[in-house]
Structure formats: structure tokens, C-alpha cells
Amino acid sequence: MLWITRFSGFFSVVLVIIAISPSLHSFPPAEAFRSSHLDEYLRFSFSDSPPHGFFFRKSPLFPNAVGCPTADRDSGVCNPSLVHVAITLDIEYLRGSIAAVNSILQHSVCPESVFFHFLVSEIDLESLVRSTFPQLNFKVYYFDPEIVRRLISSSVRQALEQPLNYARNYLADLLEPCVRRVIYLDSDLIVVDDIAKLWETRLGPKTIGAPEYCHANFSKYFTSAFWSDERFTDAFGGRKPCYFNTGVMVVDLEKWRRMGYTKMIEKWMEIQKSDRIYELGSLPPFLLVFAGDVAPIEHRWNQHGLGGDNVKGSCRNLHPGPVSLLHWSGSGKPWFRLDSRRPCPLDTLWAPYDLYGHSR
């Protein structure tokens, strides 16, 4: 019973952190990324029969607070007052994505000013989002898995090999040119602070911003074949690389487009196919291109690793310090552990944002 007492005290602390935080349609996507069958897919509706047996309760409405800019839906995605957030939607992680959106809306001071860009490779998901969040500002972008499939190498965990996991590499191509900046978020997290604070991150001359973890053992993210070959290690020349998690990033899309970073990432993925220079999915190419050249963001915006490691998914504690975002990176996901009635203590913090219910 001792752990229950300790967790009760910890839970109270987290609630205090949340309580003191402030009240915690457009142009077509790039043709190269559209499937010829997408329009046909999106004509289907599942208002009477949800796809794959999914059913989500309708979210309550979250109106803007006094002082927020007036919502202008007619201007669509190009409205300069919008906060842009990109998240992937797929069947396996759909429950997490819906909870993430719900958490962002609940804690935003101006939720009507948040525009969601959903990246999908599945059918029917647009209608599901609309039925769950009737007033949500969003657009769905189809990401063709074939664009990246030939570049994907085997990883330590099969989920890291899914093509949609690499859609973040193509945000600058998928989103409209008028979208100059975007927050990219993984599907296995919740936000317990106003997302506008993260949006206001100053990137300066950098292209991306993310919490960095310079105490982490950076060498473990690459193989001995990488570290023994100067052709590869020279990539970090003039930089002091630190690990950062690509599940929470603020991205300057204008600079990304101008510098052609998508091609740089693809080049490293091609090298990986022949030389096996890393083991972990989509993260290492980002490290090769950006590590040591990242605008720092407070660690409170990515309390990551709550899903344990990539094999066992064991329980983890929060890092010391305040919390604005909790991230279940790793193999253990809170919805699976809660359903199995074997949750980790921190999974209880995710549960209030879960809108999932069994189909009727």
C-alpha cells in the first residue's frame, strides 16, 4: 500500500501544476502526395457504422476566452492568427490521437484558433474526427505510403517501421505554402498547458525547436559502422549534437522548404539501406541533419519516455520539474495498459482525455 500513498501525493502535485497553468477548408495538398483513390475514399461516411469498430464520444465544445482573436473560418488554413498543429491518424494509434486533440482543446485559452493538420494513410478517418469534434478547425492530408516505403529499414520495433511514422519528414510538402510554421506532435501524448505557449517558441536562425537532452548517451543512436567511418561522422562537424525527441517539434516550414531538408533526410535513409548506420526508425535521420542545430525548448514540453523502452514498455516516472506535456514514447501505451487492467501509475493522468467507447 505504500506505493499508493506515494502516488496519491504525486498525483496531487501534478494536479496543482495543471491548475496553475493558464486555462490549461482550404487549398488542396501537394498533388504528389495525393492518392488517385483518396477522393473516392473520403466519400464514404460511417455516421451509422463506425469503421473498424471504433466509437468515440462527442467532445464538449471549448469556446475561446475573452480577448481571443475572432475566429474567421472563411479564411481557412491561411488565417495568420492560427496555431497550426500536425498529428498523424492511423487505426492503431487513433485512440491516442483523439485524446491528444481533446487535451489540447481543454487547456487552450483560444481553442478556436488552433488548426489541426491530420496526416493519414487510412480511409474514413475524416468523418470520425468530424463526428467527435463537430466544431474543430482541421484538414486531412493523405500521405501515400509508397513515397517512403522503399527507404524504410527494419527497426527494433515494428511500429517504428510504419510509413506514416515518416510523414513528419514531408510536412513542408504536404501543408499549404501559406503555413509557415507548425507544431508536430506524436499520437501518444497529452498537453496540459496552453499550446499557444509552445507555438510562440523563438527559433531564431534555427529550423526546428525541441527539448534537448545533452546528458543522454548520443553514441547509442548509431551503430559501430557509423562511428568508425569518417564519411558519416563528419556530418556532425562543427556541431555539438544532443539527443532530442522528434515527437514534439516546432518547425519553420519556410526555412525547411528553402534548405531542402526532406532530401537530406532521404539521403541518410538511402545510406542506411546499404550501410546499416542506425537501428531506430525515423529518429536517427533527424539527428544526423539537425542535432546540434536545434532551438532549445523547455523540458516541460516533452516529459517523454512514459511508455518505457522499445521492448518491455515498463513503467517510468516523470523527469524532475514542471509539466506541460506528457509523452508515452516507448512501447507501452496508456490505452493498452488501462484496457488490460495493468496500468502504470502515470497512465491515470491520460485517462480523463480518452473519448473512446465501444461501438453500439
Coordinates of C-alpha atoms in Angstrom, one line a residue, residues 14 16-22 24 185 189-195 197-198 201 210-213 248 296-304 306 318-327:
V14 CA 0.6 17.1 -10.8
V16 CA -1.5 21.6 -8.8
I17 CA 0.8 22.0 -11.8
I18 CA -2.1 21.7 -14.2
A19 CA -4.3 24.0 -12.1
I20 CA -1.8 26.9 -12.0
S21 CA -1.2 26.8 -15.8
P22 CA -3.3 29.3 -17.7
L24 CA -4.9 24.9 -19.3
L185 CA 3.1 16.1 -32.1
L189 CA 0.8 12.3 -25.6
I190 CA -1.4 14.8 -23.8
V191 CA -0.9 18.5 -23.4
V192 CA -1.8 20.0 -20.0
D193 CA -0.9 23.6 -20.8
D194 CA -1.9 26.2 -23.4
I195 CA -0.4 25.1 -26.7
K197 CA 2.9 28.9 -25.4
L198 CA 4.7 26.3 -27.4
T201 CA 8.8 29.5 -29.3
A210 CA 12.6 20.8 -29.5
P211 CA 13.6 20.0 -25.9
E212 CA 17.2 18.7 -26.0
Y213 CA 18.8 16.1 -23.7
V248 CA 7.4 17.3 -30.1
P296 CA 16.1 24.7 -27.2
I297 CA 12.6 24.3 -25.7
E298 CA 12.0 23.8 -22.0
H299 CA 11.9 20.1 -21.0
R300 CA 8.4 20.7 -19.6
W301 CA 7.1 20.4 -23.2
N302 CA 8.2 16.8 -23.6
Q303 CA 8.1 14.7 -20.5
H304 CA 8.9 11.7 -22.7
L306 CA 6.5 7.3 -20.1
L318 CA 8.3 11.9 -14.6
H319 CA 11.6 13.8 -15.0
P320 CA 12.0 16.4 -12.3
G321 CA 10.4 19.8 -13.0
P322 CA 7.2 21.3 -14.2
V323 CA 4.9 19.5 -16.7
S324 CA 3.2 20.9 -19.8
L325 CA 3.2 17.8 -21.9
L326 CA 3.3 14.1 -21.0
H327 CA 4.6 11.7 -23.7

